[in-house]
Amino acid sequence: MAERSTAAVDVADNSGGEPLTAKAGQAATDGVAQAQDQAGDTTADAGAEDRGKGERPAATGPELHSGYKIARRYRLEECVTRLDGFSSWRAVDEKLRRAVGVHALPASHPRARSVLAAARSSALLGDPRFVQVLDAVEDSELVYMVHEWLPDATELTTLLAAGPMAAHDAYQLVSQVSQAMAAAHREGLAHLRLTPGAVLRSSTGQYRIRGLAVNAALRGITAEHPQRTDTEAIGALLYAALTQRWPYEQDAHGLSGLPKGVGLLPPDQVRAGVHRGLSEIAMRALINDGATASRQEQPCTSPDELAKAVAAMPRIRPPEPDFPTPADYQHTTYQQGYGRSAPHHSPQTGVMPPVPPPPLGSRTGKALKWAVSALLIAALGLGSWQIADKLLDRQDTADEPNPGQSTTTTTGGGTDDEKPKVPVPLRVESAQEYAPDGTPQDAADVSKTYDGDSSSHWRTKYFLDGPELVPKVKKGVGIVYDLGAEKEVSAASLALRYGGPRTTVSLYATDSLQPVGDAADPVGSLTRIAQGTTSGTTLDLKADKPVKSRYVLMWITAMPYSGSDGYSSAGYKQGVADVRFTG
C-alpha cells in the first residue's frame, strides 16, 4: 500500500464522497487505490456513476497482465486500477532502468482521443510542480500514457490519516497547490479531480500534483466552471488539513464528514487552535458551495485569486524545533559505576567480586589527601614565581629601546598569528528550477549543474531581447539548491556555457526549494548573498558577509548573445555546467 500511494497512477474513485462543485459526476475523487480486495463493489459503484452520463465504454484491446511489455520497452509490474475499460500500472522503463506509471486503454475506447489530447497538453506544460507526463502514444490496438513514479513522496491522504496539520504545513500546502493550479489554468488546463489522493508531498517538503487533465479525461469528467471547481477543491484540501474532517456531510478519502444538518462550519469552529487566517482562506475558497466566510470577504473563484489571497497573509513561520530535556544526573557509587547495576554472580561460580580500595576517610586515605595537597601547593607556588619572573623580563626588554628599530606603532592591522578562514565546500543535496511566472526553462536538467560533469548543462531558452532580461523579457531565471541543512554560505563559482557581454548572476537565501514569490517581484523579499557580472565562461561570487541558509537561489538577470548551436536558435541565452558553493 505504501508503494501504491506514491506511484502517481491511481485514478479509481473509491472515496464514497459527494463531488464538489461539479455535481452529478463532474468532480469525482482522485483518491488512493485501496487494496485490490476493495476494488470490487467500490470500483463498480464508481464506474456506474460515470456510466450514468450515457457514456458506456465497450472497447476491447490486448489482455494486459504483469510482465506484458508495451512498445517493447515498458514492462508492466503491478495493476493499481482496472476500471471502465482502462487500467493503471506500476511499470519499469527497461531502456532507462527506472520505475514509471502507465495508464492504458484500448485504441477503440470512446475516451481514447480525449485522454491522448489531455496527456499531450499536460506534457507541454512542463511545470515541475506537477507529476510529469513522459510519453503519450497511440498504436493500432492501444493508447497509453507514461508518467513519473515518485517513490519518495507521500500522499496527502496518508498525511491526513495521522492527524491535522500544523499551521505552517497547511500554509505551505495551500500556497504551493494554489500557485501550481493558477499556472495550469493560465495555460488552459484544469484538474477537476483535485483530492487528497492527487496531492503528493516529497521528502523535501514540496507538494506535487498528479493527474492534471488526464484523470478527468480517463473518467469523462467535465465541469461548466473548471476554475471554480479546482478552487473549491483546494479549499476542501485546506479544510481537511486544518480539521482532519471532510467539509461535507459524506465521509470521503478516509476522513469523517461534518455532522448532518449543521451546514459548513468554519474550521476554527470545528477544531480548537486552528489558525484564524487559514480558516478564513478555506471558507473563501469553499464559498462556492453556499458557505459564508466569517468576515464576509469576497469569495475566491479561481486558483489565481486564491494564491493572491494566501500571499497577502502574514507568512506563517515554522515552529521551533523541540529539543528533548536531558535526564537528571544520577549520583552513583563506585560499585555501581555510571548508570550500571552491580554484577550478580552465581554462588556456583566461586568468583569473588574485587575488593574496593579503602575509602579516603581511613588513615591511609587521610595521608594520601595531605600528600596530594602539599604537592598542589608547591606546584602552584613554583608556577606563580616563574610567571612573575617572565613578566618582569619582558617589561625590562620593552623599556629598553632598540636603536635599530623605529618606535612608531600601528593599530588595527592584526597580528601575524591571525589566519584567514579556510573555505569549506558545501555539498548540494538536491535542486529545483525556480519559475514564479510558471514557465520553466529546462526543469528536467537541473541536476546537471551539480553532477560533477562539466560536459552536461542546464540551458535557458533563447530570447530576442537582451542582454538584460528585465523588464522586456522576464524578471529572471534560476535554480534553488538544497544544501541539506542550514549552513554559512560565503561564495560560489559558476562554469557557464556561453561567453560574451554579459552574464549577471545573484545569489539569494530562501526558505524552501520553491519560494513563495510574486511574479512581479520574485526576489524582492529574499536576502541577497552576492552578485556578479562576467563576459567569460566562469564567474566567482563572494559575499561581503556569510549568510546562513539551507536553500540558495542562483538568479540570472542578464545573458550574452550566442548563435545557433544545435540546441537552440540564435539569441540571448546561457547554460550552466557546474555550480559550487563554499562556506
Coordinates of C-alpha atoms in Angstrom, one line a residue:
M1 CA 0.0 0.0 0.0
A2 CA 2.8 2.5 0.8
E3 CA 4.3 1.9 -2.7
R4 CA 0.9 2.4 -4.4
S5 CA 0.3 5.7 -2.5
T6 CA 3.4 7.2 -4.1
A7 CA 3.1 5.8 -7.6
A8 CA 1.0 8.7 -9.0
V9 CA -1.0 6.2 -11.1
D10 CA -4.3 5.6 -9.2
V11 CA -7.4 7.1 -10.7
A12 CA -10.1 4.9 -9.1
D13 CA -13.0 6.6 -7.3
N14 CA -13.4 4.7 -4.1
S15 CA -13.9 7.5 -1.6
G16 CA -17.7 7.3 -1.5
G17 CA -17.9 11.1 -1.1
E18 CA -20.1 13.6 -2.9
P19 CA -18.4 15.7 -5.7
L20 CA -17.5 19.3 -5.0
T21 CA -18.8 22.0 -7.3
A22 CA -19.1 19.8 -10.3
K23 CA -22.1 17.7 -9.0
A24 CA -23.6 14.7 -10.8
G25 CA -20.2 13.2 -11.5
Q26 CA -18.2 16.2 -12.6
A27 CA -15.5 16.1 -9.9
A28 CA -15.1 12.6 -8.5
T29 CA -12.3 11.8 -6.2
D30 CA -8.7 11.0 -7.3
G31 CA -8.2 9.0 -4.2
V32 CA -5.8 6.3 -3.3
A33 CA -6.2 2.8 -4.7
Q34 CA -7.1 0.8 -1.6
A35 CA -6.2 -2.9 -1.6
Q36 CA -7.3 -5.0 -4.5
D37 CA -9.8 -6.7 -2.3
Q38 CA -11.8 -3.4 -2.1
A39 CA -11.8 -2.9 -5.9
G40 CA -14.9 -5.0 -6.4
D41 CA -18.0 -3.2 -5.1
T42 CA -16.3 0.2 -4.8
T43 CA -15.0 0.5 -8.3
A44 CA -18.2 -0.9 -9.7
D45 CA -20.2 1.8 -8.0
A46 CA -17.7 4.4 -9.1
G47 CA -17.9 3.2 -12.7
A48 CA -21.7 3.3 -12.6
E49 CA -21.5 6.9 -11.6
D50 CA -19.7 7.9 -14.8
R51 CA -21.6 5.5 -17.0
G52 CA -24.7 7.2 -15.8
K53 CA -23.8 10.1 -18.0
G54 CA -24.6 8.0 -21.1
E55 CA -21.0 7.1 -21.9
R56 CA -20.5 3.3 -21.7
P57 CA -17.1 2.1 -22.7
A58 CA -17.4 -1.0 -24.9
A59 CA -13.9 -1.3 -26.2
T60 CA -11.6 -4.3 -26.3
G61 CA -7.8 -4.4 -26.6
P62 CA -4.9 -6.7 -25.8
E63 CA -5.1 -8.5 -22.5
L64 CA -2.7 -6.7 -20.2
H65 CA -1.0 -8.6 -17.3
S66 CA 2.1 -8.4 -15.2
G67 CA 5.1 -9.0 -17.4
Y68 CA 3.4 -7.6 -20.5
K69 CA 5.6 -5.2 -22.5
I70 CA 4.3 -2.1 -24.1
A71 CA 6.3 -0.8 -27.1
R72 CA 8.9 -3.4 -26.2
R73 CA 10.1 -1.0 -23.5
Y74 CA 7.6 -0.6 -20.6
R75 CA 7.2 -3.8 -18.6
L76 CA 4.1 -3.9 -16.5
E77 CA 4.7 -4.9 -12.9
E78 CA 1.5 -4.3 -10.8
C79 CA -2.0 -3.3 -11.7
V80 CA -3.2 -0.5 -9.5
T81 CA -6.6 0.2 -11.1
R82 CA -8.7 -1.6 -13.6
L83 CA -11.9 0.3 -14.3
D84 CA -14.3 1.3 -17.2
G85 CA -12.1 -0.2 -19.8
F86 CA -8.8 1.4 -18.8
S87 CA -6.1 0.2 -16.3
S88 CA -3.3 1.9 -14.4
W89 CA 0.0 0.1 -13.7
R90 CA 3.3 0.4 -11.9
A91 CA 5.9 -0.4 -14.6
V92 CA 9.6 -0.4 -15.4
D93 CA 11.2 1.5 -18.3
E94 CA 13.7 -1.1 -19.3
K95 CA 15.5 1.4 -21.6
L96 CA 16.3 4.0 -18.9
R97 CA 16.0 1.5 -16.0
R98 CA 13.6 3.4 -13.9
A99 CA 10.1 3.0 -12.4
V100 CA 7.3 4.7 -14.2
G101 CA 3.5 4.8 -14.1
V102 CA 1.3 3.7 -17.1
H103 CA -2.3 4.4 -18.0
A104 CA -3.5 2.1 -20.8
L105 CA -6.8 1.7 -22.6
P106 CA -7.8 0.2 -26.0
A107 CA -7.5 2.4 -29.0
S108 CA -11.2 1.9 -29.7
H109 CA -12.2 3.2 -26.3
P110 CA -14.7 6.1 -26.6
R111 CA -12.4 8.3 -24.4
A112 CA -9.1 7.3 -26.0
R113 CA -8.8 10.5 -28.1
S114 CA -9.6 12.8 -25.2
V115 CA -7.1 11.0 -22.9
L116 CA -4.4 11.3 -25.5
A117 CA -5.1 15.0 -26.0
A118 CA -5.1 15.7 -22.3
A119 CA -1.8 13.8 -21.7
R120 CA -0.1 15.7 -24.5
S121 CA -1.4 19.1 -23.2
S122 CA -0.2 18.2 -19.7
A123 CA 3.2 17.2 -21.0
L124 CA 3.6 20.6 -22.8
L125 CA 3.1 22.5 -19.5
G126 CA 6.5 21.2 -18.2
D127 CA 5.9 22.6 -14.7
P128 CA 7.9 20.7 -12.0
R129 CA 5.1 21.1 -9.5
F130 CA 3.1 18.5 -11.4
V131 CA 3.9 14.8 -11.9
Q132 CA 5.4 14.9 -15.4
V133 CA 3.9 13.1 -18.4
L134 CA 6.8 11.3 -20.1
D135 CA 5.2 9.7 -23.1
A136 CA 1.7 9.6 -24.8
V137 CA 1.3 7.2 -27.7
E138 CA -1.4 5.6 -29.8
D139 CA -0.7 2.4 -31.7
S140 CA -3.0 0.1 -33.6
E141 CA -4.5 -1.5 -30.5
L142 CA -3.6 0.5 -27.5
V143 CA -3.5 4.1 -26.2
Y144 CA -1.0 4.5 -23.3
M145 CA 0.4 7.3 -21.3
V146 CA 3.6 7.1 -19.3
H147 CA 4.4 9.4 -16.4
E148 CA 6.8 9.8 -13.4
W149 CA 6.9 7.5 -10.4
L150 CA 7.7 9.2 -7.2
P151 CA 8.9 6.5 -4.7
D152 CA 9.9 9.1 -2.0
A153 CA 6.6 11.0 -2.0
T154 CA 3.7 10.6 0.4
E155 CA 0.0 11.1 -0.5
L156 CA -1.9 13.8 1.4
T157 CA -4.4 11.0 2.3
T158 CA -1.7 9.3 4.3
L159 CA -0.6 12.5 6.0
L160 CA -4.1 13.4 7.0
A161 CA -4.7 10.0 8.4
A162 CA -2.1 10.8 11.1
G163 CA -3.9 13.9 12.2
P164 CA -4.4 17.6 11.4
M165 CA -1.5 19.5 10.0
A166 CA 0.4 22.3 11.8
A167 CA -0.4 25.8 10.7
H168 CA 2.9 26.2 8.8
D169 CA 2.4 22.9 6.9
A170 CA -1.2 23.8 6.0
Y171 CA 0.0 27.2 4.8
Q172 CA 2.7 25.6 2.6
L173 CA 0.0 23.2 1.2
V174 CA -2.5 25.8 0.1
S175 CA 0.2 28.2 -1.1
Q176 CA 2.0 25.7 -3.3
V177 CA -1.1 24.0 -4.7
S178 CA -2.9 27.2 -5.5
Q179 CA 0.1 28.7 -7.2
A180 CA 0.6 25.5 -9.3
M181 CA -3.1 25.3 -10.3
A182 CA -3.0 29.0 -11.2
A183 CA -0.1 28.4 -13.6
A184 CA -2.0 25.4 -15.1
H185 CA -5.2 27.4 -15.7
R186 CA -3.2 30.2 -17.3
E187 CA -2.3 27.5 -19.9
G188 CA -5.9 26.4 -20.2
L189 CA -5.5 23.2 -18.2
A190 CA -7.8 22.1 -15.3
H191 CA -7.7 19.2 -13.0
L192 CA -11.3 18.6 -11.9
R193 CA -10.3 15.7 -9.6
L194 CA -8.1 17.5 -7.1
T195 CA -8.5 15.5 -3.9
P196 CA -6.1 14.3 -1.1
G197 CA -5.1 11.3 -3.3
A198 CA -4.0 13.7 -6.1
V199 CA -1.5 15.7 -3.9
L200 CA 1.9 14.3 -3.0
R201 CA 4.5 15.7 -0.6
S202 CA 8.1 14.9 -1.4
S203 CA 10.8 14.2 1.2
T204 CA 12.0 17.9 0.8
G205 CA 8.5 19.2 1.8
Q206 CA 7.5 20.2 -1.8
Y207 CA 4.0 19.4 -2.9
R208 CA 3.4 17.9 -6.4
I209 CA 0.0 17.4 -8.1
R210 CA -0.7 14.3 -10.2
G211 CA -3.3 13.6 -12.9
L212 CA -3.6 17.1 -14.3
A213 CA -6.3 16.9 -17.0
V214 CA -5.6 13.2 -17.6
N215 CA -7.5 11.7 -14.7
A216 CA -10.6 13.7 -15.6
A217 CA -10.3 12.6 -19.2
L218 CA -10.0 9.0 -18.2
R219 CA -13.3 9.2 -16.4
G220 CA -15.0 11.5 -18.9
I221 CA -15.4 14.3 -16.3
T222 CA -16.2 17.8 -17.4
A223 CA -17.2 21.0 -15.5
E224 CA -19.0 24.1 -16.5
H225 CA -16.7 26.3 -14.4
P226 CA -13.4 24.5 -14.2
Q227 CA -11.6 27.3 -12.3
R228 CA -14.3 27.4 -9.6
T229 CA -14.2 23.6 -9.4
D230 CA -10.5 23.4 -8.8
T231 CA -10.6 26.4 -6.4
E232 CA -13.2 24.7 -4.2
A233 CA -11.2 21.5 -4.3
I234 CA -8.1 23.4 -2.9
G235 CA -10.4 24.8 -0.2
A236 CA -11.5 21.3 0.7
L237 CA -7.9 20.2 0.9
L238 CA -7.0 23.1 3.3
Y239 CA -10.2 22.4 5.3
A240 CA -9.2 18.8 5.7
A241 CA -5.6 19.7 6.6
L242 CA -6.8 22.1 9.4
T243 CA -9.5 19.9 10.9
Q244 CA -8.9 16.3 9.7
R245 CA -12.6 16.4 8.5
W246 CA -14.1 16.4 5.0
P247 CA -16.1 19.7 4.6
Y248 CA -19.3 17.9 3.5
E249 CA -21.7 15.6 5.2
Q250 CA -20.5 12.5 3.5
D251 CA -17.3 10.6 4.6
A252 CA -14.6 10.6 2.0
H253 CA -10.9 9.9 1.5
G254 CA -10.7 8.2 4.9
L255 CA -12.0 11.3 6.6
S256 CA -15.2 11.8 8.6
G257 CA -17.7 14.3 7.2
L258 CA -19.4 17.1 9.1
P259 CA -22.5 16.4 11.2
K260 CA -25.6 16.3 9.2
G261 CA -27.8 19.4 9.2
V262 CA -25.3 21.9 10.6
G263 CA -24.0 23.2 7.3
L264 CA -20.4 24.1 6.5
L265 CA -18.8 25.3 9.7
P266 CA -15.6 27.3 9.6
P267 CA -12.5 25.2 10.5
D268 CA -11.9 27.2 13.7
Q269 CA -15.3 26.2 15.0
V270 CA -14.7 22.5 14.2
R271 CA -11.4 22.2 16.0
A272 CA -9.8 24.4 18.7
G273 CA -6.5 26.1 17.9
V274 CA -7.0 26.4 14.1
H275 CA -5.2 29.4 12.6
R276 CA -7.8 32.1 12.1
G277 CA -6.3 33.4 8.8
L278 CA -6.1 29.9 7.2
S279 CA -9.7 29.2 8.4
E280 CA -11.0 32.3 6.6
I281 CA -9.0 31.3 3.4
A282 CA -10.6 27.9 3.4
M283 CA -14.1 29.4 3.7
R284 CA -13.4 31.9 0.9
A285 CA -12.5 29.0 -1.4
L286 CA -15.5 26.9 -0.3
I287 CA -18.0 29.8 -0.6
N288 CA -18.9 28.4 -4.0
D289 CA -20.9 25.7 -2.3
G290 CA -23.0 28.2 -0.4
A291 CA -20.8 28.7 2.7
T292 CA -20.4 32.1 4.3
A293 CA -17.0 33.4 5.2
S294 CA -16.7 34.6 8.8
R295 CA -15.8 38.2 7.9
Q296 CA -17.8 38.3 4.7
E297 CA -14.7 38.6 2.4
Q298 CA -15.2 38.2 -1.3
P299 CA -15.1 34.5 -2.4
C300 CA -12.1 33.2 -4.3
T301 CA -13.4 31.8 -7.6
S302 CA -10.1 30.9 -9.3
P303 CA -6.8 29.4 -8.2
D304 CA -5.1 32.7 -9.1
E305 CA -7.4 34.7 -6.7
L306 CA -6.8 32.1 -4.0
A307 CA -3.0 32.3 -4.5
K308 CA -3.1 36.1 -4.2
A309 CA -5.2 35.9 -1.0
V310 CA -2.7 33.4 0.5
A311 CA 0.2 35.6 -0.5
A312 CA -1.4 38.6 1.2
M313 CA -1.5 36.8 4.5
P314 CA 1.3 37.3 7.0
R315 CA 3.8 34.5 6.4
I316 CA 3.4 31.7 8.9
R317 CA 6.8 30.7 10.3
P318 CA 7.7 27.0 11.0
P319 CA 7.5 26.0 14.7
E320 CA 10.7 26.0 16.7
P321 CA 12.2 22.5 17.0
D322 CA 11.6 20.7 20.2
F323 CA 14.8 19.5 21.9
P324 CA 14.5 16.7 24.4
T325 CA 15.0 17.6 28.0
P326 CA 18.2 15.9 29.3
A327 CA 17.8 13.4 32.0
D328 CA 18.6 14.4 35.6
Y329 CA 22.1 13.5 36.7
Q330 CA 22.1 10.4 38.9
H331 CA 24.7 10.1 41.7
T332 CA 26.3 6.7 41.7
T333 CA 28.6 4.8 44.0
Y334 CA 31.9 3.3 43.0
Q335 CA 30.4 -0.2 43.0
Q336 CA 27.5 0.8 40.6
G337 CA 29.6 2.7 38.1
Y338 CA 27.9 5.1 35.6
G339 CA 24.3 4.0 35.5
R340 CA 25.0 0.3 35.6
S341 CA 23.9 -2.2 38.2
A342 CA 26.4 -4.2 40.2
P343 CA 27.1 -7.6 38.6
H344 CA 25.3 -10.6 40.2
H345 CA 27.5 -13.7 40.5
S346 CA 26.1 -17.1 40.9
P347 CA 27.3 -18.9 44.1
Q348 CA 28.3 -21.9 41.9
T349 CA 31.0 -19.9 40.1
G350 CA 33.1 -19.2 43.2
V351 CA 34.2 -15.9 41.7
M352 CA 34.5 -13.2 44.4
P353 CA 34.0 -9.5 43.5
P354 CA 37.1 -7.4 43.6
V355 CA 37.8 -5.6 46.9
P356 CA 37.4 -1.9 46.5
P357 CA 40.2 0.4 47.6
P358 CA 40.0 1.9 51.1
P359 CA 37.8 5.0 51.4
L360 CA 39.5 8.3 51.8
G361 CA 38.2 8.6 55.4
S362 CA 40.6 5.9 56.6
R363 CA 44.1 6.5 58.0
T364 CA 45.7 5.7 54.6
G365 CA 43.2 7.9 52.8
K366 CA 44.0 10.9 55.0
A367 CA 47.7 10.6 54.5
L368 CA 47.1 10.4 50.7
K369 CA 45.0 13.6 50.8
W370 CA 47.7 15.5 52.7
A371 CA 50.4 14.4 50.3
V372 CA 48.4 15.5 47.3
S373 CA 47.5 18.8 48.9
A374 CA 51.2 19.6 49.6
L375 CA 52.2 18.7 46.0
L376 CA 49.5 21.0 44.6
I377 CA 50.6 23.9 46.8
A378 CA 54.2 23.5 45.8
A379 CA 53.3 23.3 42.1
L380 CA 51.2 26.5 42.3
G381 CA 53.9 28.4 44.1
L382 CA 56.6 27.4 41.6
G383 CA 54.4 28.2 38.7
S384 CA 53.5 31.7 40.0
W385 CA 57.1 32.5 40.6
Q386 CA 58.1 31.5 37.0
I387 CA 55.2 33.6 35.5
A388 CA 56.2 36.6 37.5
D389 CA 59.8 36.3 36.6
K390 CA 59.0 36.1 32.8
L391 CA 56.7 39.1 33.1
L392 CA 59.4 41.2 34.7
D393 CA 61.9 40.2 32.0
R394 CA 59.5 41.2 29.2
Q395 CA 58.9 44.6 30.9
D396 CA 62.6 45.3 31.1
T397 CA 63.0 44.4 27.5
A398 CA 60.2 46.7 26.4
D399 CA 61.6 49.6 28.4
E400 CA 64.9 49.4 26.6
P401 CA 64.6 51.0 23.1
N402 CA 66.4 49.3 20.2
P403 CA 68.4 51.8 18.3
G404 CA 68.0 49.8 15.1
Q405 CA 64.2 49.9 15.2
S406 CA 61.6 52.7 14.9
T407 CA 59.4 53.3 18.0
T408 CA 56.3 54.1 15.9
T409 CA 53.4 51.6 16.5
T410 CA 50.4 50.9 14.3
T411 CA 46.9 49.7 15.3
G412 CA 44.1 47.8 13.5
G413 CA 46.4 45.7 11.3
G414 CA 46.0 42.5 13.2
T415 CA 48.9 40.1 14.1
D416 CA 50.8 37.5 12.1
D417 CA 49.1 34.7 14.1
E418 CA 45.7 35.6 12.6
K419 CA 44.9 33.4 9.6
P420 CA 42.0 33.7 7.2
K421 CA 39.3 31.1 7.5
V422 CA 39.8 28.2 5.0
P423 CA 36.7 27.9 2.7
V424 CA 34.8 24.7 3.0
P425 CA 33.0 23.2 0.0
L426 CA 29.2 22.8 0.6
R427 CA 27.5 19.7 -0.9
V428 CA 24.3 20.2 -2.9
E429 CA 21.7 17.6 -1.9
S430 CA 19.0 18.5 -4.5
A431 CA 17.8 21.4 -6.6
Q432 CA 14.7 22.6 -8.4
E433 CA 14.1 25.3 -11.0
Y434 CA 12.5 28.5 -9.8
A435 CA 9.9 29.8 -12.2
P436 CA 7.5 32.1 -10.4
D437 CA 5.8 33.0 -13.7
G438 CA 5.0 29.4 -14.4
T439 CA 7.3 29.0 -17.5
P440 CA 10.4 27.0 -16.5
Q441 CA 13.5 26.8 -18.8
D442 CA 14.9 23.3 -18.5
A443 CA 13.4 21.8 -15.3
A444 CA 14.5 18.2 -16.2
D445 CA 18.2 19.0 -16.4
V446 CA 18.6 20.9 -13.2
S447 CA 20.8 18.1 -11.7
K448 CA 23.4 18.6 -14.4
T449 CA 24.6 21.8 -12.7
Y450 CA 25.9 19.9 -9.7
D451 CA 26.6 16.4 -11.1
G452 CA 30.4 17.0 -11.4
D453 CA 30.3 16.5 -15.2
S454 CA 31.4 19.7 -17.0
S455 CA 30.1 18.4 -20.3
S456 CA 26.5 18.4 -19.2
H457 CA 24.5 21.6 -18.9
W458 CA 21.2 23.2 -17.8
R459 CA 20.2 25.6 -20.5
T460 CA 17.8 28.5 -20.7
K461 CA 15.6 29.3 -23.7
Y462 CA 16.8 31.8 -26.2
F463 CA 15.4 35.4 -26.1
L464 CA 15.3 38.1 -28.8
D465 CA 15.9 41.0 -26.3
G466 CA 18.9 41.3 -24.1
P467 CA 21.3 41.1 -22.6
E468 CA 19.2 42.4 -19.7
L469 CA 16.1 40.3 -19.2
V470 CA 14.4 42.9 -17.1
P471 CA 11.9 44.4 -18.0
K472 CA 11.3 43.4 -21.6
V473 CA 11.5 39.6 -21.2
K474 CA 11.0 38.4 -17.6
K475 CA 12.3 39.1 -14.1
G476 CA 14.9 36.4 -14.3
V477 CA 15.6 32.6 -14.5
G478 CA 17.2 30.5 -11.9
I479 CA 17.6 27.4 -9.7
V480 CA 17.2 26.8 -6.0
Y481 CA 19.7 24.5 -4.4
D482 CA 19.2 22.5 -1.2
L483 CA 22.4 22.2 0.9
G484 CA 20.8 19.6 3.2
A485 CA 20.9 21.7 6.4
E486 CA 21.4 25.4 7.3
K487 CA 25.0 26.4 6.6
E488 CA 27.0 29.6 6.2
V489 CA 27.3 30.5 2.5
S490 CA 30.1 32.8 1.7
A491 CA 31.0 32.2 -2.0
A492 CA 30.1 30.4 -5.2
S493 CA 31.8 29.6 -8.5
L494 CA 29.9 29.0 -11.8
A495 CA 31.0 27.4 -15.0
L496 CA 29.0 28.8 -17.9
R497 CA 28.4 27.6 -21.4
Y498 CA 28.4 30.9 -23.4
G499 CA 30.7 33.8 -23.1
G500 CA 30.3 37.4 -24.2
P501 CA 28.8 40.5 -22.9
R502 CA 27.3 39.8 -20.5
T503 CA 26.1 37.4 -17.8
T504 CA 24.7 38.8 -14.4
V505 CA 24.1 36.3 -11.6
S506 CA 22.9 36.9 -8.0
L507 CA 22.7 34.5 -5.0
Y508 CA 19.7 34.7 -2.6
A509 CA 18.9 32.9 0.6
T510 CA 15.4 31.3 0.5
D511 CA 13.3 29.3 2.9
S512 CA 12.4 26.4 0.6
L513 CA 13.1 24.8 -2.8
Q514 CA 10.0 26.6 -4.1
P515 CA 10.0 30.1 -2.5
V516 CA 6.7 31.9 -2.2
G517 CA 7.5 34.7 -4.7
D518 CA 5.4 37.3 -6.5
A519 CA 5.7 37.1 -10.3
A520 CA 6.1 40.9 -10.4
D521 CA 9.0 40.8 -7.9
P522 CA 10.1 37.2 -7.4
V523 CA 13.2 38.0 -5.3
G524 CA 12.1 41.2 -3.5
S525 CA 11.5 39.5 -0.2
L526 CA 14.7 37.4 -0.3
T527 CA 18.1 38.1 1.3
R528 CA 20.8 38.7 -1.3
I529 CA 24.1 36.9 -0.6
A530 CA 26.2 38.1 -3.5
Q531 CA 26.1 39.4 -7.1
G532 CA 28.5 39.4 -10.0
T533 CA 28.8 40.0 -13.8
T534 CA 31.1 38.4 -16.3
S535 CA 31.8 38.3 -20.0
G536 CA 33.6 35.0 -19.9
T537 CA 32.5 31.4 -19.1
T538 CA 33.3 31.5 -15.4
L539 CA 32.0 33.6 -12.6
D540 CA 33.1 33.8 -9.0
L541 CA 30.7 35.3 -6.5
K542 CA 31.8 36.3 -2.9
A543 CA 29.6 37.6 -0.1
D544 CA 30.6 40.6 2.0
K545 CA 29.4 38.6 5.0
P546 CA 28.5 34.9 5.1
V547 CA 24.7 34.3 5.2
K548 CA 23.2 31.2 7.0
S549 CA 20.7 29.4 4.8
R550 CA 19.8 25.8 3.7
Y551 CA 18.4 26.9 0.4
V552 CA 20.3 29.2 -2.1
L553 CA 18.8 30.7 -5.3
M554 CA 21.0 31.2 -8.3
W555 CA 19.2 34.0 -10.2
I556 CA 20.3 35.1 -13.7
T557 CA 19.1 38.5 -14.9
A558 CA 21.4 39.1 -18.0
M559 CA 22.7 36.7 -20.6
P560 CA 25.0 37.1 -23.6
Y561 CA 24.1 36.8 -27.3
S562 CA 25.1 33.5 -28.9
G563 CA 24.5 31.9 -32.3
S564 CA 22.6 28.7 -33.2
D565 CA 24.4 25.7 -31.7
G566 CA 22.2 22.7 -32.4
Y567 CA 20.4 23.0 -29.1
S568 CA 18.6 26.3 -29.7
S569 CA 18.4 29.2 -32.2
A570 CA 20.5 32.3 -32.0
G571 CA 19.6 34.7 -29.3
Y572 CA 20.3 35.8 -25.7
K573 CA 20.8 32.7 -23.7
Q574 CA 23.0 31.0 -21.2
G575 CA 23.8 27.5 -19.9
V576 CA 25.2 26.4 -16.5
A577 CA 27.5 23.4 -16.4
D578 CA 28.7 23.5 -12.8
V579 CA 27.8 25.3 -9.6
R580 CA 29.9 25.0 -6.4
F581 CA 29.2 26.7 -3.1
T582 CA 31.7 27.3 -0.3
G583 CA 31.2 28.5 3.3

